[in-house]
Amino acid sequence: MAKDIRECLLEQAEKFHQWQEITYPGKTTEEIGGAWEVDYPAWNDIFDAFCHVLTQMDAEMADSVLLDEMVYLIARDNEAEGFIQETTSHLKWFEWAHFLVSCPVRPTVSRKCRRTMNETEIMTFIGLSSG
């Protein structure tokens, strides 16, 4: 069951990435600039899948692929802040994210249209920075 929940969010995230690549071919998020993501017509589908992961899946079952997508979606929703608010409402997920980004094992993996975030940037982004 957790696999289906995970796959649903990853599928929605992939649709978003495909839309981004079609709408802004060959451009990185930095090159696009502004609040381009607000034009994506299926945010509600992504949000529903995201919330389903938070409520129906154990945080400990999340792998780096899922967590990378979740962090990316939180970053893309930085104006509305709905994704981060939902995440902080589910303490196990928020604590698990904190644990993962606190470990210096790896930075968030970068995709073609994404920029790699290092540990400090992730912690600052999700409000866990001490500075």
mmCIF file of N, CA and C in Angstrom:
data_model
loop_
_atom_site.group_PDB
_atom_site.id
_atom_site.type_symbol
_atom_site.label_atom_id
_atom_site.label_comp_id
_atom_site.label_asym_id
_atom_site.label_seq_id
_atom_site.Cartn_x
_atom_site.Cartn_y
_atom_site.Cartn_z
ATOM 1 N N MET A 1 0.821 -1.198 0.000
ATOM 2 C CA MET A 1 0.000 0.000 0.000
ATOM 3 C C MET A 1 0.869 1.268 0.000
ATOM 4 N N ALA A 2 1.933 1.271 0.828
ATOM 5 C CA ALA A 2 2.814 2.442 0.869
ATOM 6 C C ALA A 2 3.421 2.712 -0.503
ATOM 7 N N LYS A 3 3.702 1.639 -1.251
ATOM 8 C CA LYS A 3 4.272 1.810 -2.585
ATOM 9 C C LYS A 3 3.288 2.545 -3.498
ATOM 10 N N ASP A 4 2.019 2.190 -3.438
ATOM 11 C CA ASP A 4 1.016 2.861 -4.261
ATOM 12 C C ASP A 4 0.887 4.328 -3.893
ATOM 13 N N ILE A 5 0.922 4.626 -2.603
ATOM 14 C CA ILE A 5 0.828 6.006 -2.124
ATOM 15 C C ILE A 5 2.034 6.796 -2.621
ATOM 16 N N ARG A 6 3.212 6.200 -2.466
ATOM 17 C CA ARG A 6 4.458 6.812 -2.922
ATOM 18 C C ARG A 6 4.402 7.055 -4.427
ATOM 19 N N GLU A 7 4.016 6.040 -5.176
ATOM 20 C CA GLU A 7 3.978 6.131 -6.634
ATOM 21 C C GLU A 7 2.995 7.190 -7.114
ATOM 22 N N CYS A 8 1.900 7.343 -6.423
ATOM 23 C CA CYS A 8 0.910 8.356 -6.813
ATOM 24 C C CYS A 8 1.523 9.754 -6.734
ATOM 25 N N LEU A 9 2.228 10.044 -5.652
ATOM 26 C CA LEU A 9 2.861 11.359 -5.543
ATOM 27 C C LEU A 9 3.965 11.522 -6.579
ATOM 28 N N LEU A 10 4.763 10.487 -6.760
ATOM 29 C CA LEU A 10 5.840 10.581 -7.756
ATOM 30 C C LEU A 10 5.280 10.780 -9.161
ATOM 31 N N GLU A 11 4.160 10.146 -9.450
ATOM 32 C CA GLU A 11 3.511 10.323 -10.755
ATOM 33 C C GLU A 11 3.032 11.763 -10.926
ATOM 34 N N GLN A 12 2.423 12.313 -9.881
ATOM 35 C CA GLN A 12 1.956 13.704 -9.949
ATOM 36 C C GLN A 12 3.131 14.669 -10.096
ATOM 37 N N ALA A 13 4.216 14.398 -9.377
ATOM 38 C CA ALA A 13 5.407 15.244 -9.481
ATOM 39 C C ALA A 13 5.997 15.165 -10.892
ATOM 40 N N GLU A 14 6.015 13.968 -11.457
ATOM 41 C CA GLU A 14 6.543 13.805 -12.816
ATOM 42 C C GLU A 14 5.688 14.568 -13.831
ATOM 43 N N LYS A 15 4.379 14.556 -13.651
ATOM 44 C CA LYS A 15 3.507 15.340 -14.537
ATOM 45 C C LYS A 15 3.849 16.829 -14.447
ATOM 46 N N PHE A 16 4.125 17.284 -13.235
ATOM 47 C CA PHE A 16 4.508 18.678 -13.040
ATOM 48 C C PHE A 16 5.827 18.972 -13.758
ATOM 49 N N HIS A 17 6.814 18.081 -13.616
ATOM 50 C CA HIS A 17 8.102 18.267 -14.292
ATOM 51 C C HIS A 17 7.931 18.266 -15.819
ATOM 52 N N GLN A 18 7.082 17.382 -16.314
ATOM 53 C CA GLN A 18 6.830 17.334 -17.758
ATOM 54 C C GLN A 18 6.182 18.626 -18.233
ATOM 55 N N TRP A 19 5.216 19.117 -17.483
ATOM 56 C CA TRP A 19 4.563 20.379 -17.819
ATOM 57 C C TRP A 19 5.589 21.507 -17.839
ATOM 58 N N GLN A 20 6.467 21.531 -16.836
ATOM 59 C CA GLN A 20 7.505 22.551 -16.766
ATOM 60 C C GLN A 20 8.408 22.488 -17.993
ATOM 61 N N GLU A 21 8.812 21.294 -18.378
ATOM 62 C CA GLU A 21 9.710 21.136 -19.519
ATOM 63 C C GLU A 21 9.031 21.497 -20.835
ATOM 64 N N ILE A 22 7.742 21.225 -20.949
ATOM 65 C CA ILE A 22 6.994 21.589 -22.162
ATOM 66 C C ILE A 22 6.733 23.095 -22.210
ATOM 67 N N THR A 23 6.362 23.660 -21.072
ATOM 68 C CA THR A 23 6.015 25.076 -21.000
ATOM 69 C C THR A 23 7.244 25.977 -21.100
ATOM 70 N N TYR A 24 8.351 25.528 -20.514
ATOM 71 C CA TYR A 24 9.594 26.306 -20.502
ATOM 72 C C TYR A 24 10.750 25.418 -20.989
ATOM 73 N N PRO A 25 10.724 25.048 -22.258
ATOM 74 C CA PRO A 25 11.720 24.083 -22.762
ATOM 75 C C PRO A 25 13.162 24.568 -22.593
ATOM 76 N N GLY A 26 13.968 23.668 -22.023
ATOM 77 C CA GLY A 26 15.390 23.925 -21.895
ATOM 78 C C GLY A 26 15.799 24.940 -20.850
ATOM 79 N N LYS A 27 14.864 25.409 -20.036
ATOM 80 C CA LYS A 27 15.191 26.428 -19.041
ATOM 81 C C LYS A 27 15.183 25.837 -17.637
ATOM 82 N N THR A 28 16.127 26.293 -16.826
ATOM 83 C CA THR A 28 16.148 25.900 -15.419
ATOM 84 C C THR A 28 15.168 26.780 -14.660
ATOM 85 N N THR A 29 14.874 26.409 -13.436
ATOM 86 C CA THR A 29 13.955 27.216 -12.632
ATOM 87 C C THR A 29 14.514 28.620 -12.412
ATOM 88 N N GLU A 30 15.833 28.726 -12.298
ATOM 89 C CA GLU A 30 16.453 30.045 -12.144
ATOM 90 C C GLU A 30 16.270 30.892 -13.400
ATOM 91 N N GLU A 31 16.376 30.283 -14.567
ATOM 92 C CA GLU A 31 16.207 31.004 -15.828
ATOM 93 C C GLU A 31 14.757 31.421 -16.048
ATOM 94 N N ILE A 32 13.823 30.614 -15.585
ATOM 95 C CA ILE A 32 12.406 30.953 -15.736
ATOM 96 C C ILE A 32 12.076 32.148 -14.851
ATOM 97 N N GLY A 33 12.512 32.072 -13.591
ATOM 98 C CA GLY A 33 12.303 33.162 -12.641
ATOM 99 C C GLY A 33 10.839 33.346 -12.276
ATOM 100 N N GLY A 34 10.596 34.172 -11.276
ATOM 101 C CA GLY A 34 9.244 34.506 -10.865
ATOM 102 C C GLY A 34 8.441 33.330 -10.341
ATOM 103 N N ALA A 35 7.159 33.517 -10.274
ATOM 104 C CA ALA A 35 6.237 32.515 -9.736
ATOM 105 C C ALA A 35 5.579 31.732 -10.867
ATOM 106 N N TRP A 36 6.383 31.166 -11.747
ATOM 107 C CA TRP A 36 5.893 30.445 -12.922
ATOM 108 C C TRP A 36 5.023 29.255 -12.577
ATOM 109 N N GLU A 37 5.296 28.611 -11.458
ATOM 110 C CA GLU A 37 4.587 27.375 -11.113
ATOM 111 C C GLU A 37 3.103 27.577 -10.811
ATOM 112 N N VAL A 38 2.697 28.807 -10.537
ATOM 113 C CA VAL A 38 1.283 29.046 -10.235
ATOM 114 C C VAL A 38 0.376 28.767 -11.431
ATOM 115 N N ASP A 39 0.945 28.738 -12.615
ATOM 116 C CA ASP A 39 0.156 28.470 -13.819
ATOM 117 C C ASP A 39 -0.133 26.983 -14.033
ATOM 118 N N TYR A 40 0.497 26.119 -13.241
ATOM 119 C CA TYR A 40 0.271 24.678 -13.411
ATOM 120 C C TYR A 40 -1.172 24.355 -13.024
ATOM 121 N N PRO A 41 -1.924 23.711 -13.925
ATOM 122 C CA PRO A 41 -3.356 23.508 -13.690
ATOM 123 C C PRO A 41 -3.718 22.386 -12.713
ATOM 124 N N ALA A 42 -2.769 21.552 -12.307
ATOM 125 C CA ALA A 42 -3.127 20.393 -11.483
ATOM 126 C C ALA A 42 -2.498 20.416 -10.087
ATOM 127 N N TRP A 43 -2.343 21.612 -9.513
ATOM 128 C CA TRP A 43 -1.786 21.698 -8.158
ATOM 129 C C TRP A 43 -2.633 20.934 -7.145
ATOM 130 N N ASN A 44 -3.928 20.959 -7.317
ATOM 131 C CA ASN A 44 -4.793 20.247 -6.355
ATOM 132 C C ASN A 44 -4.505 18.748 -6.363
ATOM 133 N N ASP A 45 -4.232 18.183 -7.528
ATOM 134 C CA ASP A 45 -3.898 16.754 -7.611
ATOM 135 C C ASP A 45 -2.594 16.450 -6.885
ATOM 136 N N ILE A 46 -1.618 17.333 -7.067
ATOM 137 C CA ILE A 46 -0.340 17.140 -6.377
ATOM 138 C C ILE A 46 -0.536 17.275 -4.868
ATOM 139 N N PHE A 47 -1.263 18.290 -4.464
ATOM 140 C CA PHE A 47 -1.481 18.527 -3.036
ATOM 141 C C PHE A 47 -2.204 17.345 -2.393
ATOM 142 N N ASP A 48 -3.217 16.819 -3.064
ATOM 143 C CA ASP A 48 -3.940 15.652 -2.532
ATOM 144 C C ASP A 48 -3.001 14.454 -2.373
ATOM 145 N N ALA A 49 -2.165 14.206 -3.374
ATOM 146 C CA ALA A 49 -1.217 13.089 -3.301
ATOM 147 C C ALA A 49 -0.187 13.327 -2.202
ATOM 148 N N PHE A 50 0.266 14.550 -2.060
ATOM 149 C CA PHE A 50 1.232 14.917 -1.032
ATOM 150 C C PHE A 50 0.640 14.666 0.360
ATOM 151 N N CYS A 51 -0.579 15.140 0.566
ATOM 152 C CA CYS A 51 -1.246 14.948 1.864
ATOM 153 C C CYS A 51 -1.508 13.469 2.136
ATOM 154 N N HIS A 52 -1.812 12.728 1.093
ATOM 155 C CA HIS A 52 -2.036 11.291 1.245
ATOM 156 C C HIS A 52 -0.758 10.596 1.728
ATOM 157 N N VAL A 53 0.371 11.006 1.206
ATOM 158 C CA VAL A 53 1.650 10.459 1.676
ATOM 159 C C VAL A 53 1.821 10.762 3.159
ATOM 160 N N LEU A 54 1.569 12.011 3.554
ATOM 161 C CA LEU A 54 1.758 12.403 4.948
ATOM 162 C C LEU A 54 0.845 11.644 5.908
ATOM 163 N N THR A 55 -0.371 11.383 5.473
ATOM 164 C CA THR A 55 -1.346 10.761 6.377
ATOM 165 C C THR A 55 -1.392 9.243 6.300
ATOM 166 N N GLN A 56 -0.982 8.672 5.182
ATOM 167 C CA GLN A 56 -1.158 7.234 4.991
ATOM 168 C C GLN A 56 0.147 6.436 4.922
ATOM 169 N N MET A 57 1.275 7.104 5.003
ATOM 170 C CA MET A 57 2.559 6.417 4.861
ATOM 171 C C MET A 57 3.439 6.763 6.050
ATOM 172 N N ASP A 58 4.159 5.804 6.573
ATOM 173 C CA ASP A 58 5.108 6.063 7.651
ATOM 174 C C ASP A 58 6.302 6.815 7.093
ATOM 175 N N ALA A 59 6.720 7.850 7.784
ATOM 176 C CA ALA A 59 7.858 8.658 7.337
ATOM 177 C C ALA A 59 9.102 7.803 7.151
ATOM 178 N N GLU A 60 9.269 6.809 7.996
ATOM 179 C CA GLU A 60 10.453 5.954 7.924
ATOM 180 C C GLU A 60 10.501 5.126 6.646
ATOM 181 N N MET A 61 9.392 5.010 5.959
ATOM 182 C CA MET A 61 9.322 4.245 4.715
ATOM 183 C C MET A 61 9.747 5.076 3.498
ATOM 184 N N ALA A 62 9.892 6.361 3.687
ATOM 185 C CA ALA A 62 10.245 7.246 2.572
ATOM 186 C C ALA A 62 11.688 7.023 2.150
ATOM 187 N N ASP A 63 11.904 7.034 0.847
ATOM 188 C CA ASP A 63 13.258 6.913 0.320
ATOM 189 C C ASP A 63 13.712 8.277 -0.188
ATOM 190 N N SER A 64 14.956 8.356 -0.616
ATOM 191 C CA SER A 64 15.509 9.641 -1.047
ATOM 192 C C SER A 64 14.789 10.208 -2.265
ATOM 193 N N VAL A 65 14.309 9.362 -3.147
ATOM 194 C CA VAL A 65 13.593 9.844 -4.333
ATOM 195 C C VAL A 65 12.309 10.567 -3.910
ATOM 196 N N LEU A 66 11.543 9.940 -3.040
ATOM 197 C CA LEU A 66 10.299 10.544 -2.565
ATOM 198 C C LEU A 66 10.586 11.830 -1.806
ATOM 199 N N LEU A 67 11.548 11.795 -0.906
ATOM 200 C CA LEU A 67 11.862 12.985 -0.116
ATOM 201 C C LEU A 67 12.375 14.127 -0.984
ATOM 202 N N ASP A 68 13.171 13.824 -1.987
ATOM 203 C CA ASP A 68 13.643 14.864 -2.904
ATOM 204 C C ASP A 68 12.473 15.535 -3.605
ATOM 205 N N GLU A 69 11.518 14.736 -4.063
ATOM 206 C CA GLU A 69 10.338 15.308 -4.730
ATOM 207 C C GLU A 69 9.510 16.133 -3.760
ATOM 208 N N MET A 70 9.370 15.650 -2.528
ATOM 209 C CA MET A 70 8.591 16.390 -1.541
ATOM 210 C C MET A 70 9.232 17.741 -1.239
ATOM 211 N N VAL A 71 10.546 17.764 -1.075
ATOM 212 C CA VAL A 71 11.251 19.018 -0.833
ATOM 213 C C VAL A 71 11.114 19.943 -2.040
ATOM 214 N N TYR A 72 11.216 19.386 -3.240
ATOM 215 C CA TYR A 72 11.060 20.189 -4.448
ATOM 216 C C TYR A 72 9.658 20.809 -4.513
ATOM 217 N N LEU A 73 8.642 20.032 -4.195
ATOM 218 C CA LEU A 73 7.271 20.549 -4.228
ATOM 219 C C LEU A 73 7.054 21.608 -3.156
ATOM 220 N N ILE A 74 7.640 21.407 -1.989
ATOM 221 C CA ILE A 74 7.560 22.429 -0.942
ATOM 222 C C ILE A 74 8.211 23.719 -1.445
ATOM 223 N N ALA A 75 9.349 23.594 -2.095
ATOM 224 C CA ALA A 75 10.041 24.771 -2.623
ATOM 225 C C ALA A 75 9.230 25.474 -3.710
ATOM 226 N N ARG A 76 8.596 24.723 -4.584
ATOM 227 C CA ARG A 76 7.800 25.311 -5.659
ATOM 228 C C ARG A 76 6.554 25.997 -5.107
ATOM 229 N N ASP A 77 6.084 25.542 -3.966
ATOM 230 C CA ASP A 77 4.888 26.111 -3.343
ATOM 231 C C ASP A 77 5.267 27.159 -2.296
ATOM 232 N N ASN A 78 6.402 27.794 -2.464
ATOM 233 C CA ASN A 78 6.903 28.682 -1.423
ATOM 234 C C ASN A 78 6.050 29.922 -1.189
ATOM 235 N N GLU A 79 5.235 30.317 -2.136
ATOM 236 C CA GLU A 79 4.368 31.478 -1.929
ATOM 237 C C GLU A 79 3.158 31.127 -1.072
ATOM 238 N N ALA A 80 2.465 30.067 -1.429
ATOM 239 C CA ALA A 80 1.263 29.664 -0.701
ATOM 240 C C ALA A 80 1.598 28.952 0.607
ATOM 241 N N GLU A 81 2.708 28.236 0.638
ATOM 242 C CA GLU A 81 3.200 27.514 1.807
ATOM 243 C C GLU A 81 2.280 26.405 2.301
ATOM 244 N N GLY A 82 1.389 25.923 1.442
ATOM 245 C CA GLY A 82 0.477 24.850 1.848
ATOM 246 C C GLY A 82 1.188 23.538 2.112
ATOM 247 N N PHE A 83 2.188 23.223 1.303
ATOM 248 C CA PHE A 83 2.890 21.955 1.452
ATOM 249 C C PHE A 83 3.713 21.925 2.737
ATOM 250 N N ILE A 84 4.419 23.009 3.044
ATOM 251 C CA ILE A 84 5.222 23.043 4.268
ATOM 252 C C ILE A 84 4.318 23.084 5.492
ATOM 253 N N GLN A 85 3.185 23.757 5.409
ATOM 254 C CA GLN A 85 2.250 23.773 6.534
ATOM 255 C C GLN A 85 1.715 22.375 6.808
ATOM 256 N N GLU A 86 1.381 21.659 5.753
ATOM 257 C CA GLU A 86 0.916 20.283 5.934
ATOM 258 C C GLU A 86 2.011 19.416 6.539
ATOM 259 N N THR A 87 3.237 19.586 6.055
ATOM 260 C CA THR A 87 4.350 18.778 6.560
ATOM 261 C C THR A 87 4.590 19.051 8.036
ATOM 262 N N THR A 88 4.570 20.314 8.428
ATOM 263 C CA THR A 88 4.802 20.636 9.836
ATOM 264 C C THR A 88 3.637 20.218 10.715
ATOM 265 N N SER A 89 2.483 19.970 10.129
ATOM 266 C CA SER A 89 1.339 19.460 10.890
ATOM 267 C C SER A 89 1.457 17.969 11.174
ATOM 268 N N HIS A 90 2.389 17.312 10.529
ATOM 269 C CA HIS A 90 2.612 15.880 10.724
ATOM 270 C C HIS A 90 4.024 15.717 11.280
ATOM 271 N N LEU A 91 4.116 15.791 12.583
ATOM 272 C CA LEU A 91 5.418 15.868 13.239
ATOM 273 C C LEU A 91 6.366 14.744 12.880
ATOM 274 N N LYS A 92 5.852 13.532 12.679
ATOM 275 C CA LYS A 92 6.756 12.444 12.312
ATOM 276 C C LYS A 92 7.458 12.755 10.995
ATOM 277 N N TRP A 93 6.728 13.290 10.043
ATOM 278 C CA TRP A 93 7.329 13.627 8.754
ATOM 279 C C TRP A 93 8.309 14.778 8.899
ATOM 280 N N PHE A 94 7.928 15.777 9.657
ATOM 281 C CA PHE A 94 8.801 16.936 9.826
ATOM 282 C C PHE A 94 10.075 16.533 10.557
ATOM 283 N N GLU A 95 9.945 15.729 11.599
ATOM 284 C CA GLU A 95 11.114 15.253 12.338
ATOM 285 C C GLU A 95 11.979 14.356 11.462
ATOM 286 N N TRP A 96 11.349 13.518 10.636
ATOM 287 C CA TRP A 96 12.103 12.637 9.744
ATOM 288 C C TRP A 96 12.869 13.464 8.717
ATOM 289 N N ALA A 97 12.228 14.493 8.176
ATOM 290 C CA ALA A 97 12.907 15.374 7.226
ATOM 291 C C ALA A 97 14.082 16.061 7.913
ATOM 292 N N HIS A 98 13.876 16.502 9.145
ATOM 293 C CA HIS A 98 14.953 17.137 9.897
ATOM 294 C C HIS A 98 16.105 16.164 10.091
ATOM 295 N N PHE A 99 15.803 14.939 10.461
ATOM 296 C CA PHE A 99 16.835 13.922 10.645
ATOM 297 C C PHE A 99 17.611 13.709 9.348
ATOM 298 N N LEU A 100 16.908 13.583 8.254
ATOM 299 C CA LEU A 100 17.570 13.308 6.981
ATOM 300 C C LEU A 100 18.448 14.460 6.519
ATOM 301 N N VAL A 101 17.961 15.685 6.657
ATOM 302 C CA VAL A 101 18.778 16.806 6.208
ATOM 303 C C VAL A 101 19.874 17.129 7.206
ATOM 304 N N SER A 102 19.760 16.668 8.437
ATOM 305 C CA SER A 102 20.804 16.887 9.428
ATOM 306 C C SER A 102 21.980 15.950 9.222
ATOM 307 N N CYS A 103 21.751 14.843 8.541
ATOM 308 C CA CYS A 103 22.816 13.896 8.267
ATOM 309 C C CYS A 103 23.605 14.393 7.063
ATOM 310 N N PRO A 104 24.916 14.543 7.206
ATOM 311 C CA PRO A 104 25.705 15.075 6.091
ATOM 312 C C PRO A 104 25.998 14.049 5.001
ATOM 313 N N VAL A 105 25.149 13.038 4.894
ATOM 314 C CA VAL A 105 25.383 11.952 3.953
ATOM 315 C C VAL A 105 25.251 12.414 2.515
ATOM 316 N N ARG A 106 24.229 13.214 2.210
ATOM 317 C CA ARG A 106 24.025 13.612 0.833
ATOM 318 C C ARG A 106 23.210 14.901 0.773
ATOM 319 N N PRO A 107 23.465 15.724 -0.220
ATOM 320 C CA PRO A 107 22.579 16.851 -0.473
ATOM 321 C C PRO A 107 21.374 16.349 -1.270
ATOM 322 N N THR A 108 20.367 17.196 -1.407
ATOM 323 C CA THR A 108 19.233 16.838 -2.242
ATOM 324 C C THR A 108 19.707 16.641 -3.671
ATOM 325 N N VAL A 109 19.261 15.583 -4.290
ATOM 326 C CA VAL A 109 19.678 15.259 -5.648
ATOM 327 C C VAL A 109 19.076 16.264 -6.621
ATOM 328 N N SER A 110 19.862 16.672 -7.572
ATOM 329 C CA SER A 110 19.421 17.650 -8.558
ATOM 330 C C SER A 110 18.912 16.964 -9.820
ATOM 331 N N ARG A 111 17.864 17.507 -10.400
ATOM 332 C CA ARG A 111 17.362 17.070 -11.706
ATOM 333 C C ARG A 111 17.771 18.101 -12.741
ATOM 334 N N LYS A 112 17.439 17.809 -13.970
ATOM 335 C CA LYS A 112 17.781 18.711 -15.077
ATOM 336 C C LYS A 112 17.315 20.141 -14.804
ATOM 337 N N CYS A 113 16.105 20.286 -14.312
ATOM 338 C CA CYS A 113 15.539 21.618 -14.108
ATOM 339 C C CYS A 113 15.623 22.074 -12.654
ATOM 340 N N ARG A 114 16.462 21.444 -11.864
ATOM 341 C CA ARG A 114 16.577 21.812 -10.465
ATOM 342 C C ARG A 114 18.008 22.152 -10.111
ATOM 343 N N ARG A 115 18.146 22.875 -9.064
ATOM 344 C CA ARG A 115 19.451 23.208 -8.525
ATOM 345 C C ARG A 115 19.659 22.382 -7.265
ATOM 346 N N THR A 116 20.848 21.855 -7.082
ATOM 347 C CA THR A 116 21.150 21.086 -5.887
ATOM 348 C C THR A 116 21.114 22.008 -4.675
ATOM 349 N N MET A 117 20.435 21.579 -3.638
ATOM 350 C CA MET A 117 20.421 22.316 -2.380
ATOM 351 C C MET A 117 21.350 21.593 -1.418
ATOM 352 N N ASN A 118 22.206 22.335 -0.741
ATOM 353 C CA ASN A 118 23.058 21.693 0.240
ATOM 354 C C ASN A 118 22.330 21.610 1.577
ATOM 355 N N GLU A 119 22.936 20.960 2.534
ATOM 356 C CA GLU A 119 22.301 20.720 3.833
ATOM 357 C C GLU A 119 21.863 22.019 4.504
ATOM 358 N N THR A 120 22.714 23.035 4.505
ATOM 359 C CA THR A 120 22.397 24.299 5.151
ATOM 360 C C THR A 120 21.196 24.968 4.484
ATOM 361 N N GLU A 121 21.163 24.955 3.143
ATOM 362 C CA GLU A 121 20.039 25.564 2.427
ATOM 363 C C GLU A 121 18.735 24.843 2.726
ATOM 364 N N ILE A 122 18.780 23.522 2.797
ATOM 365 C CA ILE A 122 17.568 22.759 3.099
ATOM 366 C C ILE A 122 17.095 23.084 4.509
ATOM 367 N N MET A 123 18.014 23.075 5.455
ATOM 368 C CA MET A 123 17.627 23.346 6.844
ATOM 369 C C MET A 123 17.063 24.765 6.981
ATOM 370 N N THR A 124 17.660 25.727 6.304
ATOM 371 C CA THR A 124 17.154 27.097 6.338
ATOM 372 C C THR A 124 15.770 27.140 5.703
ATOM 373 N N PHE A 125 15.600 26.446 4.564
ATOM 374 C CA PHE A 125 14.333 26.447 3.854
ATOM 375 C C PHE A 125 13.198 25.906 4.727
ATOM 376 N N ILE A 126 13.459 24.815 5.443
ATOM 377 C CA ILE A 126 12.371 24.216 6.234
ATOM 378 C C ILE A 126 12.342 24.760 7.658
ATOM 379 N N GLY A 127 13.122 25.808 7.918
ATOM 380 C CA GLY A 127 13.036 26.502 9.189
ATOM 381 C C GLY A 127 13.768 25.834 10.335
ATOM 382 N N LEU A 128 14.781 25.058 10.041
ATOM 383 C CA LEU A 128 15.507 24.361 11.105
ATOM 384 C C LEU A 128 16.893 24.932 11.324
ATOM 385 N N SER A 129 17.192 26.050 10.704
ATOM 386 C CA SER A 129 18.512 26.643 10.835
ATOM 387 C C SER A 129 18.633 27.356 12.171
ATOM 388 N N SER A 130 19.783 27.238 12.770
ATOM 389 C CA SER A 130 20.011 27.917 14.037
ATOM 390 C C SER A 130 20.486 29.360 13.829
ATOM 391 N N GLY A 131 20.830 29.680 12.564
ATOM 392 C CA GLY A 131 21.376 31.017 12.305
ATOM 393 C C GLY A 131 20.518 31.820 11.507
#
